Coordinates of C-alpha atoms in Angstrom, one line a residue:
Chain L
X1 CA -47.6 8.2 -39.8
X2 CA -51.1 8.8 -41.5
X3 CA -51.2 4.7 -42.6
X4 CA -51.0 3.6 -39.0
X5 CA -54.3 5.6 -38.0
X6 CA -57.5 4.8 -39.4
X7 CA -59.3 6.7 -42.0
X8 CA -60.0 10.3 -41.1
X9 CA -63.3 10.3 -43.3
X10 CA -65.6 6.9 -43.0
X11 CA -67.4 5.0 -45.5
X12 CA -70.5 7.6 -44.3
X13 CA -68.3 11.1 -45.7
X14 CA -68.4 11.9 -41.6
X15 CA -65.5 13.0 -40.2
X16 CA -63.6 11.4 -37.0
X17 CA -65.7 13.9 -34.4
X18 CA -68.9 12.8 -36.5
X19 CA -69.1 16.1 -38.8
X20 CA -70.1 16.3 -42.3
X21 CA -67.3 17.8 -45.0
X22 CA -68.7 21.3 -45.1
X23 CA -69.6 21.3 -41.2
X24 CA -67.7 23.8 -38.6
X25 CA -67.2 22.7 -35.1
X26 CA -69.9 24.0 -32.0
X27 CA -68.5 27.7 -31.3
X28 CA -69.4 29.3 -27.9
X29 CA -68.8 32.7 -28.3
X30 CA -68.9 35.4 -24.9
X31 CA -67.9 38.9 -25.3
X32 CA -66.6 41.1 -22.1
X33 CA -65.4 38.2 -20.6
X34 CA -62.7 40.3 -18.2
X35 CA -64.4 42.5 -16.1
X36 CA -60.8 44.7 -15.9
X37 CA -59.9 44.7 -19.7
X38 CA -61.2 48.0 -22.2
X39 CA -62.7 45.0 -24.2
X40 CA -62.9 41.0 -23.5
X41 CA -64.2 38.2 -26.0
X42 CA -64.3 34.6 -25.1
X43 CA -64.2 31.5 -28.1
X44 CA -64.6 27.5 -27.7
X45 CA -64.4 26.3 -31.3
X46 CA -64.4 22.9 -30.3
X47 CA -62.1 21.9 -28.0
X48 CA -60.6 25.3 -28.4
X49 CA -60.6 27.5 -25.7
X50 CA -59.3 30.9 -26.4
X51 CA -59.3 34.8 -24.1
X52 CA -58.7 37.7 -26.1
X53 CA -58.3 41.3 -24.1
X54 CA -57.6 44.6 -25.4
X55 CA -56.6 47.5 -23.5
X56 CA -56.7 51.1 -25.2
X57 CA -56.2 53.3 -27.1
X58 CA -53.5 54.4 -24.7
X59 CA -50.5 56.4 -24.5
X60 CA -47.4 54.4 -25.8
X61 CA -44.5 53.1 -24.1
X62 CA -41.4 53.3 -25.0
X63 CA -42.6 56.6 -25.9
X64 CA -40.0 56.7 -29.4
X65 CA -42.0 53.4 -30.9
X66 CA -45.0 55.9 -31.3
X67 CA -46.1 56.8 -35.0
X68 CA -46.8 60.7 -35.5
X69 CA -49.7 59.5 -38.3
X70 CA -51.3 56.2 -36.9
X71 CA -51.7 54.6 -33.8
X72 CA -49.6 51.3 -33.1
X73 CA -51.1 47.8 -33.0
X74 CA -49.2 45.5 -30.1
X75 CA -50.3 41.7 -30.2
X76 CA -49.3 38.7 -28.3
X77 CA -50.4 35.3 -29.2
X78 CA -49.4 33.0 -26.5
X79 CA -50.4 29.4 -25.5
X80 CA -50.8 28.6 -22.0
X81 CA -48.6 25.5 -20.6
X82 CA -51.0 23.6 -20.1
X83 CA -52.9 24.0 -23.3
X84 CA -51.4 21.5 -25.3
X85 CA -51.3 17.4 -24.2
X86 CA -47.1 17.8 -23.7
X87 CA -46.2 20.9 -21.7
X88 CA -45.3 24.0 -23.4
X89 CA -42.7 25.8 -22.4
X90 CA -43.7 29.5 -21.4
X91 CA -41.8 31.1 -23.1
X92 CA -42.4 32.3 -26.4
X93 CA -41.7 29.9 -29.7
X94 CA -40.7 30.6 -32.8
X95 CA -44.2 30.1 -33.9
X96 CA -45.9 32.2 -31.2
X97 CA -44.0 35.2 -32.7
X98 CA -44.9 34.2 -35.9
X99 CA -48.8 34.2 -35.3
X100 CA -48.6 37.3 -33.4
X101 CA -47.2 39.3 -36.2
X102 CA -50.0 37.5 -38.7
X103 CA -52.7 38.0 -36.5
X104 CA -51.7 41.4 -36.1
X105 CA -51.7 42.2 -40.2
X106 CA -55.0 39.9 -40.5
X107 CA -56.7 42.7 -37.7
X108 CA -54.8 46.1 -39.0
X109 CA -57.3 46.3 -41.8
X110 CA -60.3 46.4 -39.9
X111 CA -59.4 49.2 -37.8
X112 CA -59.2 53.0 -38.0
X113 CA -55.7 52.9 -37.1
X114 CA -55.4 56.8 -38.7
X115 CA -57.4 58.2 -36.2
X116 CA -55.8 58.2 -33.4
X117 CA -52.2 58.8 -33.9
X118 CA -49.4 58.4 -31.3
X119 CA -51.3 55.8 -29.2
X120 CA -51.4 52.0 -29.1
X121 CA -54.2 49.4 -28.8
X122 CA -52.6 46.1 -26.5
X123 CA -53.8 42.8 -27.9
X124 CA -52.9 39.5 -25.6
X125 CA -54.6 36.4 -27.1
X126 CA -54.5 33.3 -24.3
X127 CA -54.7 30.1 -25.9
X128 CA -56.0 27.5 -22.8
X129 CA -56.6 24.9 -24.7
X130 CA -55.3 24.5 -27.9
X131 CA -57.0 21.6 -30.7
X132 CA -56.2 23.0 -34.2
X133 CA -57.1 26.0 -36.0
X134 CA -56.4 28.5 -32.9
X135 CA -55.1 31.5 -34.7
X136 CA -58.0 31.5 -36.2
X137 CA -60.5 31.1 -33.6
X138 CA -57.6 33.3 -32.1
X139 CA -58.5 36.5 -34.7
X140 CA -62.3 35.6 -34.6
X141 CA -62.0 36.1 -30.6
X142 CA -59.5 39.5 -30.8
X143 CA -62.1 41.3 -33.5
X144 CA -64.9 40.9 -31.3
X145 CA -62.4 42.1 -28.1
X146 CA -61.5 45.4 -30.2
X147 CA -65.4 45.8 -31.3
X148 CA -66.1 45.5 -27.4
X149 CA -63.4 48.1 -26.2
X150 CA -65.2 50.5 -28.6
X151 CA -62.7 50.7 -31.2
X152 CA -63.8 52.2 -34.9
X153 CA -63.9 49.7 -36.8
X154 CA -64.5 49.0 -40.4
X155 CA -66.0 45.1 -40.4
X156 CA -65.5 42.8 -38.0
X157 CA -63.1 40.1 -39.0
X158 CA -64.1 36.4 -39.1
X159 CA -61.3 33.7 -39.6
X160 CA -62.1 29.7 -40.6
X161 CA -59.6 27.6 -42.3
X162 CA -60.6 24.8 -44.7
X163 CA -58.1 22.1 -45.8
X164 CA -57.5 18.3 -47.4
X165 CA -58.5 15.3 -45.6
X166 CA -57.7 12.0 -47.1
X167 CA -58.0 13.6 -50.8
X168 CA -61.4 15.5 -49.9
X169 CA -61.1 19.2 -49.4
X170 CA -62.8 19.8 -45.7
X171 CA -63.7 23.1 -43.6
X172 CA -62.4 24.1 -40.2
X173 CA -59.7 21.2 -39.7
X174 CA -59.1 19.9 -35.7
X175 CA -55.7 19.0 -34.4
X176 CA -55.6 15.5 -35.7
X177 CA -56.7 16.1 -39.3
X178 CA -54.3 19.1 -39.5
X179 CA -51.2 17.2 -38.3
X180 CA -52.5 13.9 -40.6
X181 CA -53.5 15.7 -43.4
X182 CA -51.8 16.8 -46.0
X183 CA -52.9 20.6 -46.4
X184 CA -54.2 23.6 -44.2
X185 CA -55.7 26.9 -45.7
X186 CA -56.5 29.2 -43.3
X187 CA -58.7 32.3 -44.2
X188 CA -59.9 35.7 -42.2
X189 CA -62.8 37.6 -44.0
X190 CA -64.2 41.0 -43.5
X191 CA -67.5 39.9 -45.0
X192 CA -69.4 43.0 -45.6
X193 CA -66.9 44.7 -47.0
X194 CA -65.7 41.1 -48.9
X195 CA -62.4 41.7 -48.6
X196 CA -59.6 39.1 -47.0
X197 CA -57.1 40.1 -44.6
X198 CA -55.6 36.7 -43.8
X199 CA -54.9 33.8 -46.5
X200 CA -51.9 31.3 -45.9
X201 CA -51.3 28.0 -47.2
X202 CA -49.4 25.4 -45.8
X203 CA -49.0 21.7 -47.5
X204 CA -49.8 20.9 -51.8
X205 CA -52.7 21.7 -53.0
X206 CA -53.4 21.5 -56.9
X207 CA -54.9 24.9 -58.3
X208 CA -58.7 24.0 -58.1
X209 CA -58.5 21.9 -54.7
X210 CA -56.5 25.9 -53.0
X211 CA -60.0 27.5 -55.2
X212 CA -62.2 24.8 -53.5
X213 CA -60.5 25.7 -49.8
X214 CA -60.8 29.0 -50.5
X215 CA -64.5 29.2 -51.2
X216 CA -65.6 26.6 -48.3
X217 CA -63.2 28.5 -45.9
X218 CA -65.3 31.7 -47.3
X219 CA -68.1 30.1 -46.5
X220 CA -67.2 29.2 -42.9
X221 CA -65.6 33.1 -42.6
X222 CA -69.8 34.5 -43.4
X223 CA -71.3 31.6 -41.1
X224 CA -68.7 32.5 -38.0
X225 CA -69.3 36.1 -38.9
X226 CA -73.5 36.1 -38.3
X227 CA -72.2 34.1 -35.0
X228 CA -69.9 37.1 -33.5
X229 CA -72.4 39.9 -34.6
X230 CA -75.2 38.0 -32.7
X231 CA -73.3 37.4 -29.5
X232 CA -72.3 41.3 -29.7
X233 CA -75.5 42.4 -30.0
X234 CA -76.9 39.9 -27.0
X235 CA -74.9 41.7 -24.8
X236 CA -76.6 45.0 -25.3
X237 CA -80.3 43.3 -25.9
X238 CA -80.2 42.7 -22.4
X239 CA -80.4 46.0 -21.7
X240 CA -82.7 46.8 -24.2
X241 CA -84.7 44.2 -22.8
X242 CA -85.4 46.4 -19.1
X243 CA -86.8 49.2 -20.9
X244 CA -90.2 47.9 -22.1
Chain Z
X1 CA -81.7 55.5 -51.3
X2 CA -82.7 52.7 -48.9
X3 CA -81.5 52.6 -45.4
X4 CA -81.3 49.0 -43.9
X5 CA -82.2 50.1 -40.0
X6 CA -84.5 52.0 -38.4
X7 CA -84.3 54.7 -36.1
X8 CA -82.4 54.1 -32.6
X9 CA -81.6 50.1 -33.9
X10 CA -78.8 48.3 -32.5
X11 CA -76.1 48.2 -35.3
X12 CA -72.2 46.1 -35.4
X13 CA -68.9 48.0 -36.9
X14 CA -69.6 46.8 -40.9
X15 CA -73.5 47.1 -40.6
X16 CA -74.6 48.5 -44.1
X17 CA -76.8 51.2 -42.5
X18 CA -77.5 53.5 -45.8
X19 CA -77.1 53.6 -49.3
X20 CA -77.2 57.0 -51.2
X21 CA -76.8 60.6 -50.7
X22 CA -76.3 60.5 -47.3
X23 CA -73.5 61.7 -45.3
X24 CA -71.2 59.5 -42.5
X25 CA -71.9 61.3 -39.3
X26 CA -70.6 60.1 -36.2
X27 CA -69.3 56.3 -35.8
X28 CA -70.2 55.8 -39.4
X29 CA -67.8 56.0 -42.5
X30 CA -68.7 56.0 -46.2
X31 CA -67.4 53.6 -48.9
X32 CA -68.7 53.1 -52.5
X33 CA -71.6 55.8 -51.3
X34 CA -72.5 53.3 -48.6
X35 CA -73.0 54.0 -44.9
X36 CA -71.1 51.8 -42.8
X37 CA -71.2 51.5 -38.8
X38 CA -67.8 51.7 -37.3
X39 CA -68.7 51.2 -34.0
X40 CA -71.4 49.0 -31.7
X41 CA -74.4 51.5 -30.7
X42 CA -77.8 52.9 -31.3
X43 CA -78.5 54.3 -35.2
X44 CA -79.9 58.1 -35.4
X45 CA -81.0 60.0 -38.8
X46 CA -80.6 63.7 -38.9
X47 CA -81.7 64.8 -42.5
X48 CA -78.8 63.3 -44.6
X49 CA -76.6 62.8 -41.9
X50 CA -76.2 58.9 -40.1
X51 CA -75.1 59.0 -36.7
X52 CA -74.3 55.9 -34.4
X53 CA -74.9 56.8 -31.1
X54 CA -72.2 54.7 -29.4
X55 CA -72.6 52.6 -26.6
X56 CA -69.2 52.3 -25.7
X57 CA -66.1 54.3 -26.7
X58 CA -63.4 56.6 -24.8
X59 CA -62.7 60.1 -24.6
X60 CA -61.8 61.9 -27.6
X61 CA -59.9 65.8 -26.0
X62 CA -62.2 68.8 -27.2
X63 CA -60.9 72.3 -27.1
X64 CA -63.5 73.6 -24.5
X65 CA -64.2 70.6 -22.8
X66 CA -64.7 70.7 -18.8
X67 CA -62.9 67.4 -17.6
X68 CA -61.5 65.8 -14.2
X69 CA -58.3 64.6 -14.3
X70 CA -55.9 62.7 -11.4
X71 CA -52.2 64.1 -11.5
X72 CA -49.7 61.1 -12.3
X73 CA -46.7 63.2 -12.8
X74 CA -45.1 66.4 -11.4
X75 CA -42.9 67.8 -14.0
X76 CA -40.0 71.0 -14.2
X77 CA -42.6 73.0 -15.5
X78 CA -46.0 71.4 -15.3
X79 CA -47.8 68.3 -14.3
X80 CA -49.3 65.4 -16.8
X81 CA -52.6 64.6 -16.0
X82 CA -54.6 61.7 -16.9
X83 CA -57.6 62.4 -18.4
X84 CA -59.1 59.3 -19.1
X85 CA -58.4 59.4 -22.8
X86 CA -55.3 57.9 -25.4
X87 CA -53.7 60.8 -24.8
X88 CA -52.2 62.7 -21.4
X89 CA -53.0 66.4 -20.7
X90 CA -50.5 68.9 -20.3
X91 CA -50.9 71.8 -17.1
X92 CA -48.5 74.3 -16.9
X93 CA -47.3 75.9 -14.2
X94 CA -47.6 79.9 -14.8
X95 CA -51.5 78.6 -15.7
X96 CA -51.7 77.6 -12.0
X97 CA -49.4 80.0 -10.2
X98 CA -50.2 83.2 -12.4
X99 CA -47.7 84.8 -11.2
X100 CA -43.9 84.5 -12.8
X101 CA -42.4 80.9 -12.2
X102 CA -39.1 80.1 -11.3
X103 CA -38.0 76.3 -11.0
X104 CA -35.4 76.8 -8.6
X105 CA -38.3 78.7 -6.2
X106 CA -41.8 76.9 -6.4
X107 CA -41.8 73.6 -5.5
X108 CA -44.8 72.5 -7.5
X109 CA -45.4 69.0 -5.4
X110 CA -46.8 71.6 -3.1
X111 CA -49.2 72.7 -4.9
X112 CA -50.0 69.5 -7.0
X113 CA -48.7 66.5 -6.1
X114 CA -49.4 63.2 -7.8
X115 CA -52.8 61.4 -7.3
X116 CA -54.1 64.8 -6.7
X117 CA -57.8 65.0 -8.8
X118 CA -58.2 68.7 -10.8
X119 CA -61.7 69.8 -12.5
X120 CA -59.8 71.8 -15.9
X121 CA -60.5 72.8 -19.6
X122 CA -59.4 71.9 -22.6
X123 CA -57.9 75.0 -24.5
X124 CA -55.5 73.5 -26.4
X125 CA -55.5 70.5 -28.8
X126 CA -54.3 68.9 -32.2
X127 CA -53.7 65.8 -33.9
X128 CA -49.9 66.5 -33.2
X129 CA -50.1 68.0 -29.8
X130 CA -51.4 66.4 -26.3
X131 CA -54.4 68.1 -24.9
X132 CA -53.1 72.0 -22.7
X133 CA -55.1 72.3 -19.5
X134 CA -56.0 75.7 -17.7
X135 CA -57.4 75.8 -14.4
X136 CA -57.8 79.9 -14.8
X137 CA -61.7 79.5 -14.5
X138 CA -64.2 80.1 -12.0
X139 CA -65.0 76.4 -10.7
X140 CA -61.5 75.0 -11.8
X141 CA -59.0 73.4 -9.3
X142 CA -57.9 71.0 -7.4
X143 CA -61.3 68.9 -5.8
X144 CA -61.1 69.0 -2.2
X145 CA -63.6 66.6 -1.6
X146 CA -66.8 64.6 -2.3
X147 CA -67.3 61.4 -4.7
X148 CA -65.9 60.8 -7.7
X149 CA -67.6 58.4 -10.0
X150 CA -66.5 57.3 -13.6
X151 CA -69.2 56.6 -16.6
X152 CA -68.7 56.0 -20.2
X153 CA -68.2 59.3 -21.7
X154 CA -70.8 58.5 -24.7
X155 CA -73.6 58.9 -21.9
X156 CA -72.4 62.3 -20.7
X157 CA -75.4 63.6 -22.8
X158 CA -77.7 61.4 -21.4
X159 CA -77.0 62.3 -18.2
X160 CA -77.4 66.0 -18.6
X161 CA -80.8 65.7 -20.3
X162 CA -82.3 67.7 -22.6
X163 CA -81.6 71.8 -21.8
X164 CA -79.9 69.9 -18.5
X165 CA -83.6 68.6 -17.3
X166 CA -82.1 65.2 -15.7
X167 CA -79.2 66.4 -14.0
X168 CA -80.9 69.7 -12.3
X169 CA -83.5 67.0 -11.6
X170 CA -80.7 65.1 -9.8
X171 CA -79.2 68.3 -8.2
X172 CA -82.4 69.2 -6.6
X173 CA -84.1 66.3 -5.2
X174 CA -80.6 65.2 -3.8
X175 CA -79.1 68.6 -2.7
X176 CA -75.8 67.7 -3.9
X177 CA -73.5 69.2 -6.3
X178 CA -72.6 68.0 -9.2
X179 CA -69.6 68.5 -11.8
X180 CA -69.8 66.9 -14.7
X181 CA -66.4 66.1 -16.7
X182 CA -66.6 65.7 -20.2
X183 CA -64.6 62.6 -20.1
X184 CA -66.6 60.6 -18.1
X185 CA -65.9 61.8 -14.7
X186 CA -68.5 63.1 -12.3
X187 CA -67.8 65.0 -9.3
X188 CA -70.8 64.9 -6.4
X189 CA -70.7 67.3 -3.6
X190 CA -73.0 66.9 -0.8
X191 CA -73.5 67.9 2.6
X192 CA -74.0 64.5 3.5
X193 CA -72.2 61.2 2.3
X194 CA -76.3 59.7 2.0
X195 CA -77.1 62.3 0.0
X196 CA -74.2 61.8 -2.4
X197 CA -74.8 58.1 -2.3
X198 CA -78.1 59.0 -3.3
X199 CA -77.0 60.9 -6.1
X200 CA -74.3 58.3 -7.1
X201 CA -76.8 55.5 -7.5
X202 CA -79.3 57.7 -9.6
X203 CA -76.1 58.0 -12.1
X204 CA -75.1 54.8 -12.4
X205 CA -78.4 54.0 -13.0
X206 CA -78.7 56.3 -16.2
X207 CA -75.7 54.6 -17.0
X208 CA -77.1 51.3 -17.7
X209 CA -80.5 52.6 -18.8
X210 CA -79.2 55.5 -20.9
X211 CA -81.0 54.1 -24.2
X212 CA -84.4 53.8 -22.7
X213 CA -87.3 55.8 -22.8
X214 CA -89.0 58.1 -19.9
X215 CA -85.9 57.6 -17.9
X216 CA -85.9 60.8 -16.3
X217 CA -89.4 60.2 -14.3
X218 CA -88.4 57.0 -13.8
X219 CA -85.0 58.2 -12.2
X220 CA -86.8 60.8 -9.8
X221 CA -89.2 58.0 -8.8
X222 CA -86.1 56.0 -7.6
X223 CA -84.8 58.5 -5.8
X224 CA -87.8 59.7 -3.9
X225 CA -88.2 56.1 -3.0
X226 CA -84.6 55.7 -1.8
X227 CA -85.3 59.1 0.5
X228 CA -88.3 57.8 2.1
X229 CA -86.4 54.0 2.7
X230 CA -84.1 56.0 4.2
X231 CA -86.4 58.1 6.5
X232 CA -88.1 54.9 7.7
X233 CA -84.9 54.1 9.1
X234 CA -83.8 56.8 10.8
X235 CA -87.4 57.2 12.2
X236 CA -86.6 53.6 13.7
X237 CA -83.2 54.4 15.1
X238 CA -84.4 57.1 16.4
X239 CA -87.4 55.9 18.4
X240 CA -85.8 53.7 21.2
X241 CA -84.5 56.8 22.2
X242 CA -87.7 58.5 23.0

């Protein structure tokens, strides 16, 4: 399949939407996006488009699921119909379930689960339009969601995945180089504390290319992560901003 | 023992605010003797101590705490109330009836049905329990009538003012009174539905400005304009008439 389509790098080292190796796509972050939701965030990675709403802490129900020592984390990754160019099916996939359990443990870290026992926070990420690399723009989105519903948190959680392109190890892969190319690593990074929550790998790497992914998809982690703290603060500088 | 922000700076969860001797103080946590933010909001030093005044969070229950509640469920014994917070409240029935309670007897939709709104206080509440209501106060009950209005329960403080100056301030230049919930709800009673208007517009304005400086001048200047936009106009409704 990958020798019918042309080269996903050119002569130049650009990629096939004009980026350099190292380069992440535009991201368009918005936080409190849902006027109805405890807290909202809003991500275009690209050609991405992604909602993530939280609602809680709240009481939980089914009331037996409840944990007498930490409160319960509920997520649901789902992609709209429409999001993809063949219609979805609604209902939940395989993989759906998969990335909702993964996103989950990638945003468990961050929070203060301990200090609120017996409740749960709800997490439903929307995926409208899907083009590689959603979960995660998905767990970018959600940690700046739980930040916004005024969750403690530890770090915020920042999530880039680098991979291998036509035997070049590249960051923050779109749809076509992820189904062409022969690996995907994707990383989530709680930066100021330097410790990752997330790290799959899916395809052959040898053992200094998955060292090379790592470190560039680190790199992208810290460069998303200066992106979601700036758009968190922005929301409240415009308050600020009436004072004076 | 550097601290990375000043005083009443905007600060992210994970924002290295201190390194040192200091101590985590609220919406902070320590790691590695390192201050960290845990939530979105305004940094405060108090000696040693790092606060993060929040900007947005949810009601944590307080033994003592004044709240306003709506009834969502009438129970054999009780009613669960929702407090605005993770967890429900609990109010008995021999706390509201005090006198002895029989099941069979007192039908308790009667005296609190669902959707009903009750001013309470916290007197009991653990990690392990849900917060116990009394209403066996002067002051507590079921609200009868007048506004209720819902803020973020971090700007409670803000709202009252220092020693209560901005919301006496409120009380008198509106005439209206008010009751103010420790989770977020604020209950305005006025002899007229202007007046409590009046007030409810003052409040949300606090709301939004709660981090700013000289707000409570600024607030009374508001309302006394409102009051005289408001006489303006009745004085031209009621001319025609004479």
């Amino acid at each position: 399949m990958s020798q019918k389509l042309e080269k996903l790098i050119d002569k130049k080292g650009l990629r096939l939407d004009g980026r350099k190796l190292d380069e992440l796509r535009s991201i368009k972050i918005e936080v409190g996006a849902l006027s109805n939701a405890d807290g909202s965030a809003y991500i275009q990675q690209g050609k991405n488009k992604i909602l993530a709403a939280v609602y809680g802490p709240k009481e939980l129900h089914p009331k037996h699921l409840a944990l007498p020592d930490r409160m319960v984390l509920r997520c649901r990754y789902h992609m709209a119909p429409f999001s993809v160019q063949e219609r979805k099916s609604p209902a939940p996939s395989r993989r759906e379930i998969e990335l909702s359990k993964v996103i989950r443990e990638a945003l468990e870290p961050s929070i203060f689960i301990e200090y609120y026992p017996r409740t749960s926070i709800d997490l439903f990420i929307e995926v409208l339009q899907a083009d590689g690399g959603t979960r995660c723009a998905s767990i970018t989105a959600a940690s700046l969601a739980l930040a916004d519903a005024g969750i403690p948190m530890r770090d915020l959680v920042a999530s880039c995945a680098a991979g291998k392109v036509d035997d070049t190890i590249v960051l923050d892969l779109m749809d076509t180089e992820d189904k062409v190319g022969t690996a995907d690593v994707p990383v989530a990074l709680m930066p100021n504390l330097n410790a990752i929550t997330l790290l799959q790998m899916d395809g052959i790497l040898t053992l200094e290319e998955f060292e090379k992914a790592v470190n560039l998809a680190l790199e992208g982690c810290r460069k998303i992560y200066t992106m979601q703290k700036e758009t968190l603060k922005a929301k409240y500088i415009g308050v600020k901003e009436v004072e004076e | 023992m550097p601290t990375f922000f000043e005083r009443r700076q905007l600060v992210t969860p994970g924002d290295l605010i201190a390194e040192g001797e200091y101590i985590a103080g609220e919406n902070a946590y320590k790691e590695d003797n390192k201050i960290y933010a845990s939530r979105v909001g305004l940094v405060e030093y108090e000696n040693k101590r790092v606060n993060v005044v929040a900007l947005k969070a949810f009601y944590i229950p307080k033994v003592g705490d004044t709240v306003i509640g709506t009834v969502i469920e009438v129970g054999f014994n009780g009613w669960m109330v929702d407090i605005h917070s993770p967890y429900l409240a609990i109010l008995r029935a021999s706390d509201v009836l005090s006198r002895p309670f029989k099941p069979q007897r007192d039908d308790l939709s009667e005296v609190l049905n669902v959707g009903d709104l009750v001013i309470a206080k916290i007197v009991a509440y653990d990690r392990a329990h849900d917060p116990q209501l009394t209403v066996g106060e002067p002051g507590l009950g079921k609200i009868t009538r007048g506004q209720v209005i819902k803020i973020t329960p971090t700007k409670i403080p803000r709202l009252i003012g220092r020693k209560g100056s901005m919301i006496s301030m409120i009380k008198q230049e509106t005439g209206c009174h008010i009751i103010i919930g420790h989770n977020g709800i604020v209950l305005i009673t006025g002899k007229r539905l202007e007046d409590e208007q009046l007030a409810m517009m003052a409040i949300h304005k606090i709301e939004e400005e709660s981090h700013t400086t000289g707000l409570t001048d600024r607030i009374a200047q508001l309302i006394k304009k409102e009051k005289e936009k408001a006489k303006q106009k009745e004085e031209i409704k009621s001319e025609p008439k004479t």
